[in-house]
Amino acid sequence: MQTAPADPALRESATFPRSVIHEIQRAAATGIYDIRGWGAKRKVPHFDDLLFLGASMSRYPLEGYRERCGTDITLGTRHATKPLRLDIPVTIAGMSFGALSAQAKEALGRGASAAGTSTTTGDGGMTAEERGQSSKLVYQYLPSRYGMNPVDLRKADAIEVVLGQGAKPGGGGMLLGQKISDRVAQMRTLPRGIDQRSACRHPDWTGPDDLAIKILELREITGWEKPVYVKVGATRTYYDVKLAVKAGADVVVVDGMQGGTAATQDVFIEHVGIPTLAAIPQAVQALQEMDLHRKVQLIVSGGIRSGADVAKAMALGADAVAIGTAALIALGDNDPRYEKEYRALGSAAGFYDDFQDGRDPAGISTQDPDLARRLDPEAAGRRLANYLHVLTMEAQTIARACGKSHLTHLEPDDLVALTMEAAAMARVPLAGTDWIPGRAGREL
Amino acid sequence: MTVTPEQAFAPRDLGPVGDAPTAAPHVIDVREAGLRETNRILRESDGTGRYLLTAPRGAHALAVGLTEPDEVVIDGPTGYYTAGMNDGAHVTVNGNVGVGVAENMMSGTVRVTGSASQSAGATAHGGLLVIEGDAGARCGISMKGVDIVVGGSIGHMSCFMGQAGRLVVLGDAGDALGDSLYEVHIYVRGRVESLGADCVEKEMRPEHHTELRELLDRAAVTGVSTGEFRRYGSARTLYTFDVDNASAY
């Protein structure tokens, strides 16, 4: 963490601020790139750059706390005989046991279940705690296939084929040896204490045509009951979504560059991928051109923090959102009550991102049994459920103000942009104008 | 049908199956039944079944996700992911198979009388995969405990990131064998084009001859001496990242 210089005459370089100087010095001393968790820290165009047009004369608002605003969604209506019905359009993104403690995974399940939504396994297989506490659980089918087995596959409520992650599209994972406990090693079929490298691509297929056959195999194994999601990191989103849909996905998950990770190179997190805001219109366009928007559902993740973000993502065309980093914060990640311990680790509450070290004072991103015991799964689950309820109520408040009786009724016409960049990326007009960069003007 | 049910389930073909089910063979014409119905019948079997699948015509995802110790003979070539995620069944393919045969197998046996395309036995956790012919590139990629015996040769990048299990090759191995290997034991009888990063030749000690003999017997490979094989494994220098090893990647 940086502090202000004592001498006000000192002038920091815009090109070489202290964080950059520190990284150069660190790289020179160690010879290895910085690995960390969390997501992108640089500021990129985001939902904050959009505003809603609440109803006045030309639109009619709904009465808060009086008129209903629906929040339920159904995922997997295209092919699955048992689609996933959720009470709220906010889901928990995939985070692995291994990266997270068993207590944290259990807490995610408890919180999600209390709020009527799903949680997702991650790159480490399914734990009994997680399945036991998750009323709806999405089982990730990842390149590494750690802990993958047909028994757990059939226990899942949906399957998510992961091709990429917003924090590191095209990259694999790195779980450092200090987090490979006996249990993690057993689940991942690895010797204890070694660095575990997760593959960046699936070992038994090489492209979209193969993906279609892989999805067929998963459906055959599970009797065509469960929705099959395909998750991509946001990059060439328009093409990736089209190919995922063509391969047979029931649901497409697009994870923007603000999405979190357990551990990868800092340079990867900050410099690969596109912002969530820019990815949604591309995904929606792809679905609309295939006449499958709302028929193949779209889940968007990467930097979702508030009900406003939820509402904006849905207004741009998403059917639901997924949260990862925000969910960890709700559990107790970076809690100020551990300030002294964060300081001892060379960080501070609100800044801690060394998830790979396994020394998380909050007991969340760790396999140390003493640290992990600090997290009470019931209390943490309640905090997450509270947070999910707040996100939902906030989104409902905005939707009612826009005259919508269901969150899925929000639309791009409800939005304007504060900046030209956001207007161009989100494909909504600059506030106070009818101008969408890249498009001809329209009649008001 | 190129074989009769009696021929398909003749004792000499049982190989490592062990105590074979005794039920009368059930013949399914895959062309007539369709993929979903064929797999449904197999999936709902109680473990005492004997099934002869005819006219597979290169079908993908055939006999996948089986969980009972049924005996299944597929009479003809198949496509991708044949017997994928098998957990206990004994599957024989009379012919060639496509990409990813027995991918993520947990237990049981899969025998291919012909050759296999790439990624045979990918990420498989257990059981025995026998390919009497050749296997393509990336055979045993990320294998996690399965035993694979290949009668012919294997392609490049085989056993890449292999974590656990045994890979036996009676023919030759392509480039970069065992790259980034963890704990798999690799035995090759023929020539190895090149070894991948962190893969080294290791001494054949008595316990390795014993292990190899047992694998060859389970695969019903006869007339071969374990002394004809060389053993390869991980040097374990890449188990913990060190900047001095960066050139290996």
XYZ file of C-alpha atoms in Angstrom:
693
model
C 0.000 0.000 0.000
C 1.278 3.475 -0.851
C 1.268 6.496 1.394
C 1.562 10.138 0.371
C 5.085 11.591 0.252
C 6.033 13.681 3.255
C 7.421 16.566 1.195
C 4.673 18.290 -0.871
C 7.337 19.510 -3.283
C 7.977 15.954 -4.406
C 6.306 15.273 -7.733
C 5.386 11.748 -8.743
C 5.884 10.644 -12.336
C 2.737 9.799 -14.278
C 4.695 7.228 -16.253
C 6.651 5.834 -13.332
C 4.435 6.177 -10.248
C 5.665 4.449 -7.093
C 3.677 1.304 -7.842
C 5.503 0.933 -11.167
C 8.860 1.703 -9.596
C 8.165 -0.880 -6.905
C 7.295 -3.522 -9.497
C 10.467 -2.843 -11.502
C 12.518 -3.118 -8.338
C 10.738 -6.293 -7.296
C 11.183 -7.882 -10.753
C 14.878 -6.958 -10.783
C 15.403 -8.518 -7.379
C 13.487 -11.775 -7.911
C 13.545 -12.489 -11.659
C 9.916 -13.603 -11.636
C 6.701 -11.866 -12.546
C 4.210 -10.860 -9.892
C 1.517 -13.451 -9.231
C -1.562 -12.371 -7.326
C -5.264 -12.874 -6.930
C -8.257 -10.520 -7.234
C -9.026 -8.848 -10.579
C -7.933 -5.886 -12.644
C -7.094 -2.794 -10.612
C -6.752 -0.341 -13.452
C -9.761 1.852 -14.178
C -11.555 0.907 -17.365
C -14.983 1.897 -18.716
C -17.494 0.250 -16.417
C -21.098 0.334 -15.301
C -20.430 3.546 -13.375
C -20.220 5.229 -16.770
C -23.876 4.459 -17.452
C -27.015 6.088 -16.005
C -30.640 5.015 -15.965
C -33.423 7.177 -17.345
C -35.999 6.956 -14.596
C -39.607 7.414 -15.679
C -41.249 10.857 -15.558
C -43.786 11.743 -18.260
C -42.906 9.608 -21.244
C -42.585 6.492 -19.118
C -44.647 5.447 -16.104
C -42.873 4.267 -12.937
C -44.055 1.539 -10.602
C -44.706 2.115 -6.941
C -41.863 0.970 -4.715
C -42.861 -1.606 -2.075
C -46.363 -1.751 -3.594
C -46.153 -2.955 -7.144
C -44.386 -6.207 -7.850
C -41.120 -6.384 -9.718
C -40.233 -9.982 -10.561
C -36.698 -11.279 -10.149
C -36.907 -14.969 -11.062
C -35.121 -16.413 -14.062
C -34.889 -19.788 -15.754
C -31.594 -20.913 -17.263
C -31.228 -23.699 -19.805
C -34.536 -23.616 -21.637
C -32.981 -24.502 -24.977
C -32.216 -28.213 -24.611
C -32.245 -29.274 -20.949
C -35.232 -31.199 -19.658
C -34.542 -29.796 -16.188
C -33.735 -26.093 -16.580
C -32.388 -24.237 -13.583
C -34.934 -21.939 -11.954
C -33.480 -19.220 -9.722
C -35.300 -16.746 -7.500
C -32.869 -13.947 -8.314
C -30.706 -13.191 -11.359
C -27.494 -13.022 -9.335
C -25.438 -16.237 -9.213
C -22.154 -17.165 -7.565
C -19.265 -17.605 -10.009
C -16.954 -20.608 -9.988
C -14.276 -20.504 -7.295
C -12.328 -23.622 -6.479
C -11.849 -25.593 -3.322
C -8.106 -25.305 -3.090
C -8.054 -21.631 -3.921
C -10.709 -21.232 -1.204
C -11.070 -23.064 2.071
C -13.776 -25.672 2.596
C -15.421 -23.267 5.062
C -15.560 -20.545 2.411
C -17.062 -22.943 -0.122
C -19.656 -24.030 2.401
C -20.481 -20.412 3.210
C -20.978 -19.634 -0.484
C -23.402 -22.543 -0.691
C -25.296 -21.456 2.403
C -25.598 -17.850 1.262
C -26.629 -18.718 -2.279
C -29.214 -21.235 -1.116
C -30.740 -18.773 1.341
C -31.120 -16.272 -1.480
C -32.525 -18.837 -3.914
C -29.669 -18.868 -6.351
C -26.849 -21.126 -7.507
C -23.186 -21.452 -6.709
C -20.469 -22.968 -8.872
C -17.700 -25.459 -8.120
C -14.433 -24.217 -9.674
C -11.135 -25.844 -10.584
C -10.863 -28.441 -7.870
C -13.906 -30.639 -8.013
C -17.013 -30.810 -5.868
C -16.754 -30.992 -2.081
C -19.377 -32.609 0.112
C -19.694 -29.368 2.064
C -20.455 -27.420 -1.072
C -22.950 -29.895 -2.526
C -24.562 -30.338 0.848
C -25.197 -26.644 1.366
C -25.971 -25.625 -2.212
C -29.572 -26.091 -3.230
C -28.481 -25.412 -6.806
C -24.929 -26.216 -7.831
C -23.212 -25.709 -11.186
C -20.362 -28.157 -11.813
C -17.512 -26.712 -13.825
C -15.895 -28.823 -16.531
C -12.439 -27.286 -16.736
C -9.339 -27.988 -18.821
C -7.482 -29.480 -15.855
C -10.375 -31.841 -14.954
C -9.209 -31.880 -11.339
C -11.675 -33.881 -9.288
C -13.877 -34.467 -12.323
C -15.947 -37.636 -12.123
C -19.275 -38.884 -13.475
C -20.790 -39.329 -10.016
C -20.425 -35.654 -9.149
C -21.377 -34.690 -12.692
C -24.740 -36.333 -12.160
C -25.149 -34.677 -8.752
C -24.931 -31.237 -10.361
C -27.866 -29.081 -11.360
C -26.035 -27.650 -14.384
C -22.676 -28.112 -16.116
C -20.437 -25.196 -17.037
C -17.806 -25.913 -19.681
C -15.098 -23.379 -18.946
C -13.070 -22.149 -21.898
C -11.787 -18.950 -20.403
C -11.894 -16.558 -17.496
C -12.143 -12.783 -17.583
C -9.027 -12.216 -15.503
C -6.899 -14.355 -17.825
C -8.443 -15.297 -21.168
C -6.131 -17.804 -22.797
C -4.294 -18.526 -19.571
C -4.216 -21.457 -17.209
C -3.983 -21.360 -13.462
C -1.259 -21.596 -10.868
C -2.026 -22.883 -7.395
C 1.181 -22.530 -5.463
C 2.471 -25.396 -3.382
C 1.642 -23.834 -0.034
C -2.065 -24.347 -0.770
C -1.746 -27.999 -1.870
C -2.797 -29.592 1.408
C -3.353 -33.331 1.725
C -7.017 -32.967 0.865
C -6.402 -30.660 -2.104
C -3.627 -32.955 -3.349
C -5.913 -35.966 -3.082
C -8.715 -34.253 -5.009
C -6.319 -33.100 -7.711
C -4.224 -36.304 -7.901
C -1.009 -34.424 -7.256
C 1.835 -34.778 -4.778
C 1.395 -32.586 -1.705
C 3.057 -29.203 -1.673
C 4.022 -28.823 -5.347
C 3.022 -25.920 -7.579
C -0.039 -26.972 -9.488
C -0.357 -25.734 -13.051
C -3.830 -25.858 -14.533
C -4.032 -26.277 -18.286
C -5.167 -23.361 -20.417
C -7.101 -25.504 -22.880
C -9.051 -28.726 -22.780
C -6.814 -31.687 -23.540
C -9.203 -33.633 -25.740
C -10.604 -31.085 -28.108
C -9.162 -28.341 -30.211
C -11.942 -26.119 -31.516
C -15.634 -25.317 -31.764
C -16.535 -28.406 -33.769
C -14.953 -30.556 -31.090
C -16.823 -28.555 -28.443
C -20.117 -29.534 -30.050
C -19.178 -33.197 -29.674
C -17.939 -32.645 -26.116
C -21.280 -31.070 -25.179
C -23.026 -34.025 -26.797
C -20.978 -36.387 -24.631
C -21.857 -34.488 -21.441
C -25.536 -34.530 -22.365
C -25.448 -38.252 -23.113
C -23.788 -38.952 -19.765
C -26.394 -36.929 -17.888
C -29.445 -37.953 -19.896
C -30.002 -34.499 -21.444
C -31.412 -33.239 -18.147
C -28.989 -30.545 -17.116
C -28.341 -27.175 -18.733
C -24.903 -26.892 -20.283
C -23.251 -23.498 -19.900
C -20.187 -22.395 -21.870
C -18.012 -19.786 -20.163
C -15.634 -17.545 -22.082
C -13.322 -14.756 -21.050
C -14.303 -11.514 -22.757
C -12.092 -10.916 -25.779
C -13.496 -11.694 -29.245
C -16.876 -12.012 -27.584
C -19.090 -11.713 -30.669
C -17.402 -14.659 -32.371
C -16.965 -16.726 -29.221
C -20.637 -16.433 -28.335
C -21.704 -17.393 -31.835
C -19.480 -20.452 -31.776
C -20.564 -21.456 -28.276
C -24.209 -21.253 -29.307
C -23.526 -23.151 -32.516
C -21.828 -25.848 -30.443
C -25.052 -26.281 -28.484
C -24.708 -24.199 -25.313
C -27.895 -23.678 -23.323
C -26.350 -20.734 -21.501
C -23.360 -18.562 -22.376
C -21.314 -17.006 -19.583
C -19.197 -13.988 -20.528
C -16.627 -12.906 -17.953
C -15.212 -9.423 -18.408
C -11.660 -8.328 -17.652
C -12.639 -7.033 -14.205
C -13.340 -10.613 -13.183
C -11.293 -12.024 -10.327
C -8.901 -14.924 -10.051
C -7.200 -16.912 -7.346
C -3.723 -16.459 -8.778
C -2.182 -15.436 -12.041
C 0.323 -12.994 -13.433
C -0.444 -9.342 -12.673
C 0.464 -8.417 -16.236
C -2.156 -10.883 -17.471
C -4.877 -9.529 -15.196
C -4.278 -5.950 -16.233
C -3.547 -6.300 -19.950
C -5.542 -9.156 -21.473
C -9.248 -9.091 -22.229
C -11.874 -6.397 -22.651
C -14.079 -4.636 -20.090
C -17.370 -6.235 -19.125
C -19.216 -3.204 -20.449
C -17.750 -3.708 -23.916
C -18.461 -7.436 -23.992
C -22.202 -7.439 -23.273
C -23.392 -5.695 -26.462
C -21.174 -7.972 -28.536
C -22.683 -11.048 -26.893
C -26.228 -9.735 -27.259
C -25.658 -8.880 -30.916
C -24.421 -12.410 -31.572
C -27.476 -13.916 -29.893
C -29.889 -11.567 -31.646
C -28.421 -12.329 -35.056
C -29.007 -16.015 -34.348
C -32.556 -15.253 -33.141
C -31.641 -16.824 -29.822
C -31.516 -13.844 -27.471
C -33.417 -14.832 -24.307
C -33.635 -18.402 -25.663
C -29.966 -19.095 -24.986
C -29.506 -17.256 -21.715
C -26.601 -14.883 -21.138
C -24.843 -14.611 -17.774
C -22.417 -11.744 -17.372
C -19.706 -11.455 -14.763
C -16.651 -9.336 -14.043
C -16.804 -6.493 -11.546
C -20.456 -6.672 -10.486
C -20.751 -4.800 -7.170
C -24.201 -3.310 -6.668
C -27.808 -3.611 -7.696
C -27.153 -0.824 -10.178
C -24.521 -2.987 -11.869
C -26.990 -5.883 -11.923
C -29.687 -3.725 -13.462
C -27.333 -2.205 -16.031
C -26.021 -5.583 -17.148
C -29.577 -6.835 -17.526
C -30.684 -3.689 -19.346
C -27.885 -4.272 -21.848
C -29.259 -7.744 -22.490
C -27.942 -10.151 -19.863
C -30.384 -12.622 -18.311
C -28.375 -12.857 -15.105
C -25.054 -11.905 -13.569
C -22.458 -13.821 -11.580
C -20.380 -12.446 -8.718
C -17.048 -13.725 -7.428
C -14.879 -11.086 -5.786
C -17.899 -9.286 -4.336
C -19.120 -12.553 -2.830
C -15.752 -13.088 -1.126
C -15.883 -9.579 0.290
C -19.377 -10.303 1.601
C -18.049 -13.419 3.325
C -15.411 -11.348 5.109
C -12.512 -10.964 2.706
C -10.325 -7.897 3.427
C -12.221 -7.258 6.645
C -10.705 -4.310 8.611
C -10.807 -6.348 11.826
C -7.765 -8.212 10.488
C -5.915 -4.970 9.729
C -2.893 -5.783 11.895
C -2.458 -9.153 10.260
C -2.801 -7.749 6.767
C -0.110 -5.210 7.701
C 2.132 -8.009 8.926
C 1.818 -9.577 5.474
C 2.890 -6.318 3.834
C -0.623 -5.381 2.788
C -3.662 -3.718 4.354
C -7.390 -4.316 4.648
C -8.896 -3.411 1.300
C -5.646 -4.107 -0.535
C -4.927 -7.760 0.215
C -4.639 -9.715 -3.026
C -2.027 -12.394 -2.277
C -4.602 -15.156 -2.434
C -1.922 -17.489 -3.813
C 0.091 -17.344 -0.573
C -2.484 -19.248 1.439
C -2.055 -16.963 4.478
C -5.375 -15.141 4.230
C -6.164 -13.808 7.724
C -9.902 -13.980 6.952
C -9.664 -17.755 6.433
C -11.101 -17.613 2.926
C -8.301 -18.031 0.364
C -6.314 -20.495 2.441
C -5.831 -24.175 3.231
C -4.262 -23.505 6.611
C -6.641 -25.244 9.030
C -6.120 -22.688 11.800
C -6.829 -19.762 9.507
C -9.711 -21.530 7.770
C -11.399 -22.174 11.125
C -11.724 -18.417 11.608
C -14.493 -18.311 9.032
C -17.833 -19.384 10.459
C -19.698 -20.792 7.429
C -23.109 -20.020 8.910
C -22.356 -16.398 9.788
C -20.488 -15.819 6.518
C -23.330 -17.440 4.609
C -25.797 -15.078 6.255
C -23.670 -12.090 5.235
C -23.628 -13.314 1.654
C -27.393 -13.883 1.675
C -27.891 -10.362 3.036
C -25.706 -8.961 0.297
C -27.539 -10.907 -2.412
C -30.862 -9.598 -1.083
C -29.514 -6.035 -1.166
C -28.313 -6.441 -4.754
C -31.729 -7.713 -5.725
C -33.667 -4.979 -3.922
C -31.441 -2.300 -5.420
C -31.970 -3.655 -8.907
C -35.729 -3.838 -8.293
C -35.754 -0.228 -7.112
C -34.151 0.911 -10.330
C -36.349 -1.305 -12.478
C -39.527 0.059 -10.867
C -38.276 3.584 -11.452
C -37.973 2.671 -15.112
C -41.520 1.311 -15.093
C -40.579 -2.371 -15.234
C -42.502 -5.149 -13.504
C -39.640 -7.632 -13.932
C -35.869 -7.194 -13.967
C -35.669 -8.880 -17.365
C -37.828 -6.087 -18.819
C -34.998 -3.591 -18.483
C -33.680 -2.609 -21.908
C -30.955 -0.499 -23.548
C -33.451 2.332 -24.018
C -33.391 2.780 -20.241
C -29.717 3.724 -20.341
C -27.479 6.593 -21.354
C -23.709 6.965 -21.102
C -21.635 9.551 -19.276
C -18.612 9.226 -21.541
C -18.071 8.719 -25.242
C -16.070 5.580 -24.539
C -18.888 4.035 -22.553
C -21.437 5.133 -25.151
C -19.429 3.428 -27.880
C -18.824 0.247 -25.913
C -22.297 -0.126 -24.410
C -23.972 1.101 -27.608
C -26.255 3.502 -25.775
C -26.491 7.268 -26.419
C -24.314 9.811 -24.724
C -26.405 11.444 -21.976
C -28.482 14.342 -23.271
C -27.972 13.379 -26.915
C -29.232 10.799 -29.341
C -25.699 10.008 -30.411
C -24.273 6.534 -30.190
C -20.666 6.632 -31.405
C -20.330 4.574 -34.546
C -23.999 4.833 -35.421
C -26.060 7.343 -37.375
C -28.324 9.648 -35.393
C -31.928 8.723 -34.761
C -35.193 10.573 -34.401
C -36.103 11.403 -30.808
C -22.887 -57.327 -37.963
C -19.396 -58.711 -38.546
C -19.451 -60.894 -35.462
C -22.202 -62.905 -33.855
C -23.031 -62.408 -30.177
C -21.435 -65.758 -29.502
C -18.219 -64.680 -31.219
C -18.265 -61.248 -29.580
C -18.414 -62.694 -26.115
C -16.235 -65.747 -26.662
C -14.061 -66.438 -23.593
C -10.844 -65.641 -25.466
C -12.070 -62.058 -25.954
C -12.804 -61.362 -22.338
C -9.230 -60.435 -21.595
C -8.973 -58.716 -18.221
C -12.715 -58.643 -17.616
C -12.575 -61.371 -15.014
C -15.885 -62.808 -13.914
C -17.982 -62.178 -16.967
C -21.705 -61.525 -16.704
C -23.725 -64.533 -17.685
C -26.840 -62.899 -19.090
C -27.759 -63.570 -22.706
C -26.177 -61.038 -25.072
C -28.420 -58.122 -25.978
C -27.893 -56.938 -29.555
C -28.516 -53.243 -30.272
C -28.338 -51.898 -33.814
C -27.067 -48.365 -33.127
C -28.295 -47.171 -36.508
C -31.836 -48.244 -35.697
C -31.916 -47.456 -31.964
C -30.135 -44.128 -32.228
C -27.440 -42.752 -29.945
C -29.664 -41.555 -27.103
C -31.660 -44.755 -26.864
C -28.525 -46.908 -27.066
C -26.848 -44.963 -24.286
C -30.046 -44.970 -22.224
C -30.257 -48.755 -22.362
C -26.614 -49.086 -21.348
C -26.893 -46.455 -18.628
C -29.884 -48.169 -17.034
C -28.338 -51.633 -17.022
C -27.881 -53.330 -13.660
C -24.336 -54.545 -14.180
C -25.106 -58.063 -15.317
C -25.682 -57.168 -18.944
C -23.834 -58.255 -22.071
C -24.403 -55.906 -24.989
C -23.337 -56.139 -28.607
C -23.660 -52.787 -30.377
C -23.744 -53.160 -34.128
C -23.545 -50.572 -36.914
C -21.937 -47.836 -34.798
C -20.860 -46.107 -38.039
C -18.386 -43.820 -36.304
C -20.881 -42.485 -33.762
C -19.586 -39.973 -31.220
C -20.174 -40.290 -27.456
C -21.122 -43.957 -27.639
C -21.253 -45.974 -24.394
C -20.368 -42.931 -22.273
C -20.796 -42.524 -18.532
C -21.419 -46.213 -17.780
C -21.373 -47.011 -14.078
C -22.007 -50.752 -13.860
C -19.694 -53.693 -14.658
C -21.565 -54.635 -17.821
C -19.752 -56.034 -20.784
C -20.175 -54.040 -23.985
C -18.778 -54.977 -27.380
C -19.013 -52.372 -30.123
C -18.632 -54.045 -33.481
C -17.154 -51.406 -35.754
C -15.352 -48.071 -35.686
C -16.524 -45.262 -33.421
C -16.017 -41.495 -33.195
C -15.092 -39.108 -30.399
C -15.197 -39.904 -26.688
C -16.106 -43.582 -26.944
C -16.655 -44.950 -23.425
C -15.971 -41.481 -22.005
C -16.038 -41.260 -18.189
C -16.477 -45.024 -17.975
C -16.794 -46.088 -14.340
C -16.771 -49.849 -14.139
C -17.916 -51.216 -17.481
C -15.839 -53.440 -19.741
C -15.995 -52.041 -23.257
C -14.396 -53.535 -26.366
C -14.365 -51.778 -29.725
C -13.765 -54.018 -32.707
C -12.233 -51.348 -34.881
C -10.709 -47.892 -34.678
C -11.807 -45.077 -32.364
C -11.761 -41.308 -32.641
C -10.480 -38.567 -30.358
C -10.598 -38.955 -26.601
C -11.452 -42.634 -26.194
C -12.062 -43.397 -22.495
C -11.540 -39.747 -21.561
C -11.739 -39.250 -17.809
C -12.334 -42.989 -17.222
C -12.656 -43.801 -13.520
C -12.569 -47.607 -13.528
C -13.287 -50.643 -15.706
C -11.616 -51.535 -18.972
C -11.705 -50.248 -22.512
C -10.076 -52.293 -25.260
C -9.656 -51.066 -28.835
C -8.682 -53.703 -31.361
C -7.749 -51.081 -33.947
C -6.047 -47.719 -33.560
C -7.033 -44.576 -31.669
C -6.956 -40.931 -32.655
C -5.435 -38.277 -30.409
C -5.933 -37.713 -26.668
C -6.683 -41.348 -25.874
C -7.326 -41.744 -22.167
C -7.148 -37.990 -21.548
C -7.411 -37.069 -17.844
C -8.522 -40.625 -16.993
C -8.380 -41.429 -13.285
C -8.436 -45.209 -13.233
C -9.144 -48.453 -15.028
C -7.281 -49.973 -17.950
C -7.229 -48.723 -21.547
C -5.749 -51.110 -24.108
C -5.190 -49.985 -27.682
C -3.969 -52.863 -29.789
C -2.983 -50.625 -32.708
C -1.451 -47.148 -32.649
C -2.537 -44.079 -30.719
C -2.236 -40.537 -32.049
C -0.813 -37.422 -30.485
C -1.265 -36.606 -26.806
C -2.073 -40.152 -25.732
C -2.558 -40.104 -21.959
C -2.560 -36.314 -21.738
C -3.101 -35.180 -18.129
C -3.735 -38.806 -17.115
C -4.610 -39.053 -13.438
C -4.242 -42.695 -12.498
C -5.342 -44.749 -15.488
C -3.194 -47.535 -16.926
C -2.769 -47.362 -20.698
C -1.199 -50.101 -22.827
C -0.634 -49.355 -26.508
C 0.324 -52.231 -28.786
C 1.670 -49.963 -31.522
C 3.170 -46.488 -31.449
C 2.032 -43.180 -29.940
C 2.206 -39.639 -31.289
C 3.832 -36.456 -30.096
C 3.258 -34.784 -26.714
C 1.979 -38.001 -25.209
C 1.501 -38.011 -21.440
C 1.829 -34.206 -21.403
C 1.252 -33.113 -17.778
C 0.555 -36.734 -16.833
C -0.121 -36.820 -13.100
C -0.503 -40.472 -12.108
C -0.862 -43.945 -13.602
C 1.191 -46.041 -16.030
C 1.677 -45.737 -19.791
C 3.085 -48.736 -21.671
C 4.031 -48.479 -25.340
C 5.147 -51.513 -27.287
C 6.044 -49.473 -30.379
C 7.658 -46.056 -30.700
C 6.900 -42.699 -29.040
C 6.780 -39.346 -30.821
C 8.319 -36.013 -29.888
C 8.221 -34.511 -26.410
C 7.198 -37.637 -24.540
C 6.143 -36.904 -20.959
C 6.527 -33.142 -21.138
C 5.897 -31.497 -17.731
C 5.319 -34.916 -16.245
C 4.293 -35.473 -12.637
C 4.224 -39.037 -11.299
C 3.300 -41.269 -14.261
C 5.504 -44.293 -14.979
C 6.189 -44.573 -18.716
C 7.531 -47.755 -20.330
C 8.506 -47.726 -24.020
C 9.744 -50.727 -25.951
C 10.660 -48.917 -29.168
C 12.349 -45.660 -30.083
C 11.538 -42.346 -28.401
C 11.745 -39.426 -30.800
C 12.475 -36.961 -27.994
C 11.703 -36.373 -24.329
C 9.698 -33.357 -23.176
C 10.679 -30.887 -20.480
C 11.485 -32.533 -17.143
C 11.073 -36.087 -18.515
C 14.116 -38.337 -18.089
C 15.022 -41.966 -18.612
C 15.165 -43.904 -15.368
C 16.599 -47.194 -14.243
C 14.470 -50.348 -14.627
C 14.667 -51.802 -11.138
C 13.108 -55.155 -10.157
C 9.898 -53.527 -8.937
C 9.478 -51.915 -12.335
C 9.853 -55.233 -14.137
C 7.200 -56.617 -11.793
C 4.888 -53.664 -12.379
C 5.325 -53.866 -16.154
C 4.803 -57.630 -16.225
C 1.562 -57.229 -14.340
C 0.364 -54.539 -16.756
C 1.227 -56.619 -19.818
C -0.589 -59.599 -18.359
C -3.684 -57.532 -17.578
C -3.637 -56.248 -21.148
C -3.266 -59.838 -22.435
C -0.019 -58.981 -24.194
C 2.040 -62.118 -24.706
C 5.452 -62.974 -26.069
C 7.133 -59.799 -24.827
C 9.895 -59.534 -22.256
C 9.970 -56.654 -19.801
C 13.669 -56.443 -20.481
C 12.872 -54.971 -23.897
C 11.445 -51.784 -22.311
C 12.995 -48.564 -21.040
C 11.454 -46.532 -18.252
C 10.834 -42.774 -18.220
C 9.615 -40.484 -15.471
C 9.734 -36.999 -14.021
C 13.016 -35.396 -13.002
C 10.839 -33.333 -10.620
C 12.822 -30.178 -11.315
C 9.681 -28.271 -12.329
C 7.574 -29.156 -9.302
C 8.193 -25.774 -7.757
C 8.625 -22.795 -10.035
C 12.150 -21.462 -10.106
C 13.276 -18.680 -12.383
C 16.346 -20.724 -13.258
C 14.018 -23.238 -14.961
C 12.195 -20.639 -17.049
C 13.894 -21.820 -20.224
C 12.175 -25.197 -19.827
C 8.779 -23.675 -20.586
